[in-house]
mmCIF file with all atom_site columns, C-alpha atoms in Angstrom:
data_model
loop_
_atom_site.group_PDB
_atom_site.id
_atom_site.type_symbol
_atom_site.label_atom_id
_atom_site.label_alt_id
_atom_site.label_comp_id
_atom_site.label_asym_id
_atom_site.label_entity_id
_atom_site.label_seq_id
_atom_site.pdbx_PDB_ins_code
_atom_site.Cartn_x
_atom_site.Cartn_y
_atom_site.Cartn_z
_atom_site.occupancy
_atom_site.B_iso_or_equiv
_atom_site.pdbx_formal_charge
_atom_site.auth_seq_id
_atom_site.auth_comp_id
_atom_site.auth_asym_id
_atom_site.auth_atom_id
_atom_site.pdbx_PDB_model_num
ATOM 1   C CA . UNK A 1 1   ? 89.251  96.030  14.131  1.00 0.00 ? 1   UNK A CA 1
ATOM 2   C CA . UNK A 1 2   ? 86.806  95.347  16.710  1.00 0.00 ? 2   UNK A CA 1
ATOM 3   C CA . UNK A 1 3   ? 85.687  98.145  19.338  1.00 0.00 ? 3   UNK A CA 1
ATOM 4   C CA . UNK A 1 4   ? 85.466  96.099  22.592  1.00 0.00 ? 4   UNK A CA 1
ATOM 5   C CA . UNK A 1 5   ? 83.268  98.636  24.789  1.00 0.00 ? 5   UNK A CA 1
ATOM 6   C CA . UNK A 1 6   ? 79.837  100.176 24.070  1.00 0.00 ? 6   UNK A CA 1
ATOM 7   C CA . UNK A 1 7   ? 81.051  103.840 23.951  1.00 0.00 ? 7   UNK A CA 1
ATOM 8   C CA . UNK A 1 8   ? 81.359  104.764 19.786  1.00 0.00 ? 8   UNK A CA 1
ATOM 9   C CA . UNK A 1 9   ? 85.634  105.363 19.819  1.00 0.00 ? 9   UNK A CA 1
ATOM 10  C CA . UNK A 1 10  ? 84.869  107.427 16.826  1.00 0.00 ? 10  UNK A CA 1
ATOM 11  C CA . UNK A 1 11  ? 83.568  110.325 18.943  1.00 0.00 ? 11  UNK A CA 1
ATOM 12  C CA . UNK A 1 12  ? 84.627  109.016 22.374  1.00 0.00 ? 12  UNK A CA 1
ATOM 13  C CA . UNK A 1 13  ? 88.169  110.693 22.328  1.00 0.00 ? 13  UNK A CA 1
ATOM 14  C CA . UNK A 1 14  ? 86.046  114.010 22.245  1.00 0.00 ? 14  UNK A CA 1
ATOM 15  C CA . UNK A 1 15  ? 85.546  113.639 25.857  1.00 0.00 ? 15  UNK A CA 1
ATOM 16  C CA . UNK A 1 16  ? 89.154  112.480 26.709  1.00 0.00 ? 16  UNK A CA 1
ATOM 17  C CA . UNK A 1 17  ? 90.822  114.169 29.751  1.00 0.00 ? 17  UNK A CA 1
ATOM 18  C CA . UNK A 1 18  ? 93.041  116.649 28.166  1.00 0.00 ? 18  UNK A CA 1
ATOM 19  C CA . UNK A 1 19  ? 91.271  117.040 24.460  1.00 0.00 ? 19  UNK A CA 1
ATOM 20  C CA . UNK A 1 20  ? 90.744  120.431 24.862  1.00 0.00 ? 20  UNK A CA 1
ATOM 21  C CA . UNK A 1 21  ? 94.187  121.685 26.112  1.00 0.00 ? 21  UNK A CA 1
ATOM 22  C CA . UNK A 1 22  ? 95.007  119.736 23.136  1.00 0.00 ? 22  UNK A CA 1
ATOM 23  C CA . UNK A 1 23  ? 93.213  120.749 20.711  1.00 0.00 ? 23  UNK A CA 1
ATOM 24  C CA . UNK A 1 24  ? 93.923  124.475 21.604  1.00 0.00 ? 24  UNK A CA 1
ATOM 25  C CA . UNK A 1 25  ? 97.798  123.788 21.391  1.00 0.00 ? 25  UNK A CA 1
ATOM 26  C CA . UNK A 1 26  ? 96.905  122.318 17.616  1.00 0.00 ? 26  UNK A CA 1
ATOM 27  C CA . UNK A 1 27  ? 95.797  125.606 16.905  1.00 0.00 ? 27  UNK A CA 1
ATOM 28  C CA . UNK A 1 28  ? 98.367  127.008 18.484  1.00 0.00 ? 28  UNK A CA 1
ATOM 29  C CA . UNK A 1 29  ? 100.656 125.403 16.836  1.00 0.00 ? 29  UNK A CA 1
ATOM 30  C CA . UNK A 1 30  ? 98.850  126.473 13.939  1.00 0.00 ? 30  UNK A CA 1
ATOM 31  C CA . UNK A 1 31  ? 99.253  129.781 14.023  1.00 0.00 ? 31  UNK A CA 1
ATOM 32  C CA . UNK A 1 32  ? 102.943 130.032 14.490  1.00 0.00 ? 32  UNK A CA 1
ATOM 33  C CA . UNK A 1 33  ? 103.744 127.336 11.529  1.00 0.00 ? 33  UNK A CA 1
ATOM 34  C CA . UNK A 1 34  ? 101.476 129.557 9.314   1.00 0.00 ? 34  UNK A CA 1
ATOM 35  C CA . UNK A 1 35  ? 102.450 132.505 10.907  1.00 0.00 ? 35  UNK A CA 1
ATOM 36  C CA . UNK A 1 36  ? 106.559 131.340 10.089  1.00 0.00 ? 36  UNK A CA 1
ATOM 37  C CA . UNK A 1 37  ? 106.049 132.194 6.275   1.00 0.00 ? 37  UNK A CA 1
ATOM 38  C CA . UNK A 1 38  ? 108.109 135.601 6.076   1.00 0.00 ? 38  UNK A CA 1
ATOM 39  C CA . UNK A 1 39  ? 105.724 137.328 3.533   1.00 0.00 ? 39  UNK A CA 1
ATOM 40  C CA . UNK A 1 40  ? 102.657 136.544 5.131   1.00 0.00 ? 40  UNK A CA 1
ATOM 41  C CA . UNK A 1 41  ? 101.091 139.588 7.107   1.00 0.00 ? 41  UNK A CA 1
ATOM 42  C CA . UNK A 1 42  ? 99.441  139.149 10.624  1.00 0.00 ? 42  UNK A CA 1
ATOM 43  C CA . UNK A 1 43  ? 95.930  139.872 9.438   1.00 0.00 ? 43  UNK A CA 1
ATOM 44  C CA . UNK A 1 44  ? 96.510  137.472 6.291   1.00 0.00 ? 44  UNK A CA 1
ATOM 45  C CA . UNK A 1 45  ? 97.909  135.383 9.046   1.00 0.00 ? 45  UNK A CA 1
ATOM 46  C CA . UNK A 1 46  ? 94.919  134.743 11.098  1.00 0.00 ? 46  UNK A CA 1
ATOM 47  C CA . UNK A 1 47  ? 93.136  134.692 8.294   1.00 0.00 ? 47  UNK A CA 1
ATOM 48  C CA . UNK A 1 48  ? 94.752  131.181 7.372   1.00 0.00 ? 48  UNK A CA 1
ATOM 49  C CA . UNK A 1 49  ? 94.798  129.771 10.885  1.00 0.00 ? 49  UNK A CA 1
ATOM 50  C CA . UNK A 1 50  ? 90.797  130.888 10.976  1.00 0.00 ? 50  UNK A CA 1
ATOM 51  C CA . UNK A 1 51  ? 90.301  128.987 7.588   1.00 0.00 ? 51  UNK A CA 1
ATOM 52  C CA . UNK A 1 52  ? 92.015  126.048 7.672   1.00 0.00 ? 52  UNK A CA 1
ATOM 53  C CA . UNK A 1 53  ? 90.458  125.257 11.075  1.00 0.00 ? 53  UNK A CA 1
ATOM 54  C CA . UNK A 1 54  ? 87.214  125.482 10.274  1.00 0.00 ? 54  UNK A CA 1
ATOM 55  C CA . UNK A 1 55  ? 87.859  123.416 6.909   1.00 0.00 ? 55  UNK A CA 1
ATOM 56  C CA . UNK A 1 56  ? 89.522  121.304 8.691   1.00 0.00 ? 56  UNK A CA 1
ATOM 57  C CA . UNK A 1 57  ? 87.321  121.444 11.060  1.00 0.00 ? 57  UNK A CA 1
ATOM 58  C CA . UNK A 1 58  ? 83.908  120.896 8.598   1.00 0.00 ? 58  UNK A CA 1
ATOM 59  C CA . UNK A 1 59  ? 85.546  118.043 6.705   1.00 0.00 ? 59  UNK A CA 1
ATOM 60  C CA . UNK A 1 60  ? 86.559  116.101 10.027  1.00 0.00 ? 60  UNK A CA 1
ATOM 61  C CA . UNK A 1 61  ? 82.878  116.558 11.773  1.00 0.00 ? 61  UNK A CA 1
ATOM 62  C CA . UNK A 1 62  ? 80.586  116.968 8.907   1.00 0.00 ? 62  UNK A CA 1
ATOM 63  C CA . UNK A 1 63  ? 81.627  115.958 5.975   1.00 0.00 ? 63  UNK A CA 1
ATOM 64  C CA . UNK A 1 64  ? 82.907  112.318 6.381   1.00 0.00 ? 64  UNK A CA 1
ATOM 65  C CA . UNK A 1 65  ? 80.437  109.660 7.991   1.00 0.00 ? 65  UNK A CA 1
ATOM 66  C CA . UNK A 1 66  ? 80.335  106.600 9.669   1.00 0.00 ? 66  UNK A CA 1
ATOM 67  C CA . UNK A 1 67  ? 83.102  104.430 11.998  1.00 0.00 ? 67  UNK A CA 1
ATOM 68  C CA . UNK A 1 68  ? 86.508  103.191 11.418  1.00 0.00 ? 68  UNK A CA 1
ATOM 69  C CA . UNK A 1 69  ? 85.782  100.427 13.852  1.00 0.00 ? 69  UNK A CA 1
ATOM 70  C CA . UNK A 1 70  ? 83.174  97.593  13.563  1.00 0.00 ? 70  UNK A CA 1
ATOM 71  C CA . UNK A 1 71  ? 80.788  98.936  16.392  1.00 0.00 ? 71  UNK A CA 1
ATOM 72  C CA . UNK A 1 72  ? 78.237  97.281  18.898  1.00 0.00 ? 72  UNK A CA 1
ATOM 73  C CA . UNK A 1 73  ? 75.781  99.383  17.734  1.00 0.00 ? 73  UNK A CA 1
ATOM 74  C CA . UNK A 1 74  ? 74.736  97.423  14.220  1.00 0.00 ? 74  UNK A CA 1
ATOM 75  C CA . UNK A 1 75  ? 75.219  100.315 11.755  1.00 0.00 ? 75  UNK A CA 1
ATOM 76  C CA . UNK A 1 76  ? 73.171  102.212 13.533  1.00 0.00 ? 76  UNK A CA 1
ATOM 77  C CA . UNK A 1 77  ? 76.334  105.145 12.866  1.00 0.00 ? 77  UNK A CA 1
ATOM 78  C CA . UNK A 1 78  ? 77.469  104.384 9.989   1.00 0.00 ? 78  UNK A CA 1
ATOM 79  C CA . UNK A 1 79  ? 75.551  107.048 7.891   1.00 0.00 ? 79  UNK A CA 1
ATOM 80  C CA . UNK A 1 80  ? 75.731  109.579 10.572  1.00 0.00 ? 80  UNK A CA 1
ATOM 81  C CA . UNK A 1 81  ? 78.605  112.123 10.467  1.00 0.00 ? 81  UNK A CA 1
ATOM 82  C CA . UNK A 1 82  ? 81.501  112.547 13.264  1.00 0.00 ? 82  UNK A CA 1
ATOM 83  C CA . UNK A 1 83  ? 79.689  115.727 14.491  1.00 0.00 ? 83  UNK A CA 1
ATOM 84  C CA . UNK A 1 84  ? 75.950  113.851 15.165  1.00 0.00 ? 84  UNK A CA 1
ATOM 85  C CA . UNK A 1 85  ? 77.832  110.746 16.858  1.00 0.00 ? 85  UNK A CA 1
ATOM 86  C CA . UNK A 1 86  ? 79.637  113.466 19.344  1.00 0.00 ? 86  UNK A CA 1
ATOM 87  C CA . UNK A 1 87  ? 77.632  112.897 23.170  1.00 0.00 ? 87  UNK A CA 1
ATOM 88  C CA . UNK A 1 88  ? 75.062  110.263 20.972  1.00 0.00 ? 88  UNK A CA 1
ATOM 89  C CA . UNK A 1 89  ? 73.577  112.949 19.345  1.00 0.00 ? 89  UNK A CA 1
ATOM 90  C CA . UNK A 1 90  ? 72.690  115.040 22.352  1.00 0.00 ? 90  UNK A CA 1
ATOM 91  C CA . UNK A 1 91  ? 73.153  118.564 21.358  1.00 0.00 ? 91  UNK A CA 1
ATOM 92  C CA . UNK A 1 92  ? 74.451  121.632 23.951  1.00 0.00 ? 92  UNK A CA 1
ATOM 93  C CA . UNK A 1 93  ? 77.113  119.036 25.442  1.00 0.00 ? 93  UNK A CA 1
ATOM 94  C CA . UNK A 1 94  ? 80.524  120.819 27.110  1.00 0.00 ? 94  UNK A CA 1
ATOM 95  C CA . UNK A 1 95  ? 81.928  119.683 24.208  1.00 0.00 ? 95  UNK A CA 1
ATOM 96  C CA . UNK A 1 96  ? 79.936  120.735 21.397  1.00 0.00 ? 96  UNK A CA 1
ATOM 97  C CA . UNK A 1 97  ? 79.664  124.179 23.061  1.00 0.00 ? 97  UNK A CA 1
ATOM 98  C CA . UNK A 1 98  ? 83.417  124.178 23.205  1.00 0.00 ? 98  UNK A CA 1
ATOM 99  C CA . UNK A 1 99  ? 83.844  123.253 19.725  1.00 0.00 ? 99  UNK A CA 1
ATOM 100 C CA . UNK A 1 100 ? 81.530  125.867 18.255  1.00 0.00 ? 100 UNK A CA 1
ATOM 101 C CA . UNK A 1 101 ? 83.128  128.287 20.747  1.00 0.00 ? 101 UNK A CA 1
ATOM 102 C CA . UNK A 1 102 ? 86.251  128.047 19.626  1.00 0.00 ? 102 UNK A CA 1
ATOM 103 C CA . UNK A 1 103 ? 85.387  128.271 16.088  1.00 0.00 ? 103 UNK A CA 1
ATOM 104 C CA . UNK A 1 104 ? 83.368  131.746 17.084  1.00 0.00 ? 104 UNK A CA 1
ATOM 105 C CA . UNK A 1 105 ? 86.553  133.126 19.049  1.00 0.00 ? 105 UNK A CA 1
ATOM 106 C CA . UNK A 1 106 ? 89.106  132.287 16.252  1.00 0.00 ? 106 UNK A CA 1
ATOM 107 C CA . UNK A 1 107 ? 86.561  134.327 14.172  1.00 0.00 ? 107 UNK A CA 1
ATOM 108 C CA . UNK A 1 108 ? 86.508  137.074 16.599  1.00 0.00 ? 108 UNK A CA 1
ATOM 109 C CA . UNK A 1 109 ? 89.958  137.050 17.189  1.00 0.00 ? 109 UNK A CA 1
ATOM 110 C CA . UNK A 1 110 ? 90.246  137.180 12.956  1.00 0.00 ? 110 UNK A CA 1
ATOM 111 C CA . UNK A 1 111 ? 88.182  139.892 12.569  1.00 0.00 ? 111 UNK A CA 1
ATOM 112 C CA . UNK A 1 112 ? 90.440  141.566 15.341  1.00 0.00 ? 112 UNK A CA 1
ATOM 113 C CA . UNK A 1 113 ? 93.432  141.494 13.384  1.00 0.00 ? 113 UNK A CA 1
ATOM 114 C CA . UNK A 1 114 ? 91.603  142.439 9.631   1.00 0.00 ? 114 UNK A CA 1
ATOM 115 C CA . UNK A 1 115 ? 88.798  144.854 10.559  1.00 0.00 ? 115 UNK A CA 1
ATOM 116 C CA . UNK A 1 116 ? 90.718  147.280 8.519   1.00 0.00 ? 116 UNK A CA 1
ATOM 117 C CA . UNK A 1 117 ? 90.289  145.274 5.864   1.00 0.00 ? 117 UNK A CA 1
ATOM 118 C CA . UNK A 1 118 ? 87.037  144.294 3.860   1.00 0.00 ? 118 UNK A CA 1
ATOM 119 C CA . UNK A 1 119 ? 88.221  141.869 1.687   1.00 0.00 ? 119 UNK A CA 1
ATOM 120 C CA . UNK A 1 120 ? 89.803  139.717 4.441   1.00 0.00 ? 120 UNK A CA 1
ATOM 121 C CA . UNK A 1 121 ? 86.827  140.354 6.614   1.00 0.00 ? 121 UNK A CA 1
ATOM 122 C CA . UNK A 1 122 ? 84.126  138.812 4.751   1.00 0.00 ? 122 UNK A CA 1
ATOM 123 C CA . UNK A 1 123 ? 86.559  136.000 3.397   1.00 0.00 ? 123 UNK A CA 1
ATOM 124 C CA . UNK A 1 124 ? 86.665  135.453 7.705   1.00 0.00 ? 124 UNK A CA 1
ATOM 125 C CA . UNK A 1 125 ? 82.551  135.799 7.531   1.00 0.00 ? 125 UNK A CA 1
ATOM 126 C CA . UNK A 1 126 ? 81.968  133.233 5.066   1.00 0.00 ? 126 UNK A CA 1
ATOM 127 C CA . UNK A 1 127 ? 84.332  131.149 6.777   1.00 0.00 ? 127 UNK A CA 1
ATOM 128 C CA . UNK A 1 128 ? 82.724  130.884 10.133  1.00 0.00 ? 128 UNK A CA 1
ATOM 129 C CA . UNK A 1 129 ? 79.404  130.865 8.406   1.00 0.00 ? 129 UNK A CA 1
ATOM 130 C CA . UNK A 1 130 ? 81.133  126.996 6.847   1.00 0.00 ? 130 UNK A CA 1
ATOM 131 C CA . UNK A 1 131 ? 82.592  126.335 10.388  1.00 0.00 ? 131 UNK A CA 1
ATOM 132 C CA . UNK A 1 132 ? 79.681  127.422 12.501  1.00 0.00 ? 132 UNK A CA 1
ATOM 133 C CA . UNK A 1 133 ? 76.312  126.400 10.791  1.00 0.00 ? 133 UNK A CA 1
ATOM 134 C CA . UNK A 1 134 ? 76.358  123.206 10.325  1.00 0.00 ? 134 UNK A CA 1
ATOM 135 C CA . UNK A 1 135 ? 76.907  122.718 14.516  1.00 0.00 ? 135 UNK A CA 1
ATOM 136 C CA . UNK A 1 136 ? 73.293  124.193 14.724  1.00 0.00 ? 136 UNK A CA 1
ATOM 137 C CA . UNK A 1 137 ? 70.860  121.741 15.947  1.00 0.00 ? 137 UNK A CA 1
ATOM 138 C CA . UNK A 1 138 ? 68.694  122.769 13.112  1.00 0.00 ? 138 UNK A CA 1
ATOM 139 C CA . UNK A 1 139 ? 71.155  120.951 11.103  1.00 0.00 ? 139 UNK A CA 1
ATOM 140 C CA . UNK A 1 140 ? 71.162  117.508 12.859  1.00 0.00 ? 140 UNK A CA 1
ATOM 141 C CA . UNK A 1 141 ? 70.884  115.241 10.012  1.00 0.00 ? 141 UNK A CA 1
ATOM 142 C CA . UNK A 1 142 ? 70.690  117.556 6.953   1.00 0.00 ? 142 UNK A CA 1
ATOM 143 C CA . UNK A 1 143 ? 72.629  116.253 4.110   1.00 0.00 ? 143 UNK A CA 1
ATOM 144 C CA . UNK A 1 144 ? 73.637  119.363 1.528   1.00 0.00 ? 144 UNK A CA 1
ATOM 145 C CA . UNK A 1 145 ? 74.200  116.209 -1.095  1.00 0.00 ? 145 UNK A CA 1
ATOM 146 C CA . UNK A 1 146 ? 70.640  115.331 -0.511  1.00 0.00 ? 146 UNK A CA 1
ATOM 147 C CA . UNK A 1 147 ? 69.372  118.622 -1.071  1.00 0.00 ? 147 UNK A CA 1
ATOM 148 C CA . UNK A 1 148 ? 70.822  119.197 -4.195  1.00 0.00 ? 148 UNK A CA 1
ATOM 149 C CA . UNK A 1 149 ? 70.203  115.972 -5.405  1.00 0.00 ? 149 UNK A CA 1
ATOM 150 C CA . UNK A 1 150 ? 66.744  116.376 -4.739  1.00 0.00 ? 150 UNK A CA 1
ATOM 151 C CA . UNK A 1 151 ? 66.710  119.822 -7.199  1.00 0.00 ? 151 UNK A CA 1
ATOM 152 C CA . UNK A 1 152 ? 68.138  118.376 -9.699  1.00 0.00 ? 152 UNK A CA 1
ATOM 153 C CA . UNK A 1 153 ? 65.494  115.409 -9.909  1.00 0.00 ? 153 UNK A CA 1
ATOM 154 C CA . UNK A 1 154 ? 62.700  118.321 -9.817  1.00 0.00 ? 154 UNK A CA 1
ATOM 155 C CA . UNK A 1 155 ? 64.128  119.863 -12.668 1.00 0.00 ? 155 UNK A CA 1
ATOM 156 C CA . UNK A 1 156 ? 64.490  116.872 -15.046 1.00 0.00 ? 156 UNK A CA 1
#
């Protein structure tokens, strides 16, 4: 499949009127599939929602790389990940902010529901710690495959 315009359609659809309504119905939607298992508390609940978004969420925009589509730009994307080819790279765009946002509120609103409860509160910690990090500009091009590649050739 050929992309016909100059715009990357791998991270275009980012900026589509309507994605964020959207994407905040997804997770939405969500929370009341999740939230439909009977023996499931609230706090366990939002829990869930919180951690399958942002693993959903890291896998989607940081794990996998490259295009579905044969692009104009001659592989100049094809070993960068979904999240660096959002805006062309450009970091504190409307919708990076609203993406790393919306990963902090479902924290917040996780930690709302399970501050009674340790356990459930650090599980939500080390999940926004995997859904927010690698957003930071710091990370722009890190590879966590590289890094531990490169230990493991220092020790041998």
């Amino acid at each position: 499949m050929l992309a016909s315009s100059e715009t990357n359609p791998n991270a275009y659809w980012l900026n589509s009127r309507g994605m964020w309504a959207g994407y905040t119905a997804s997770v939405i939607f969500l929370f009341i599939l999740v939230n439909c298992i009977p023996v499931i508390s609230i706090p366990v609940v939002w829990t869930l929602t919180h951690g399958i978004h942002n693993i959903g969420n890291y896998i989607m925009f940081h794990y996998l790389k490259g295009t579905p589509y044969a692009t104009m730009d001659q592989g100049e994307t094809s070993w960068m990940t979904n999240w660096e080819q959002i805006d062309n790279g450009e970091q504190f765009t409307p919708t990076r902010n609203f993406l790393t946002a919306f990963s902090i509120l479902l924290f917040i609103l996780a930690g709302f529901f399970t501050i009674q409860d340790t356990t459930l509160t650090a599980i939500n910690i080390a999940i926004m710690l995997v859904g927010v990090v690698p957003k930071l500009p710091l990370f722009h091009g890190f590879r966590l495959s590289q890094l531990l590649s490169q230990s493991s050739d220092k020790e041998q």
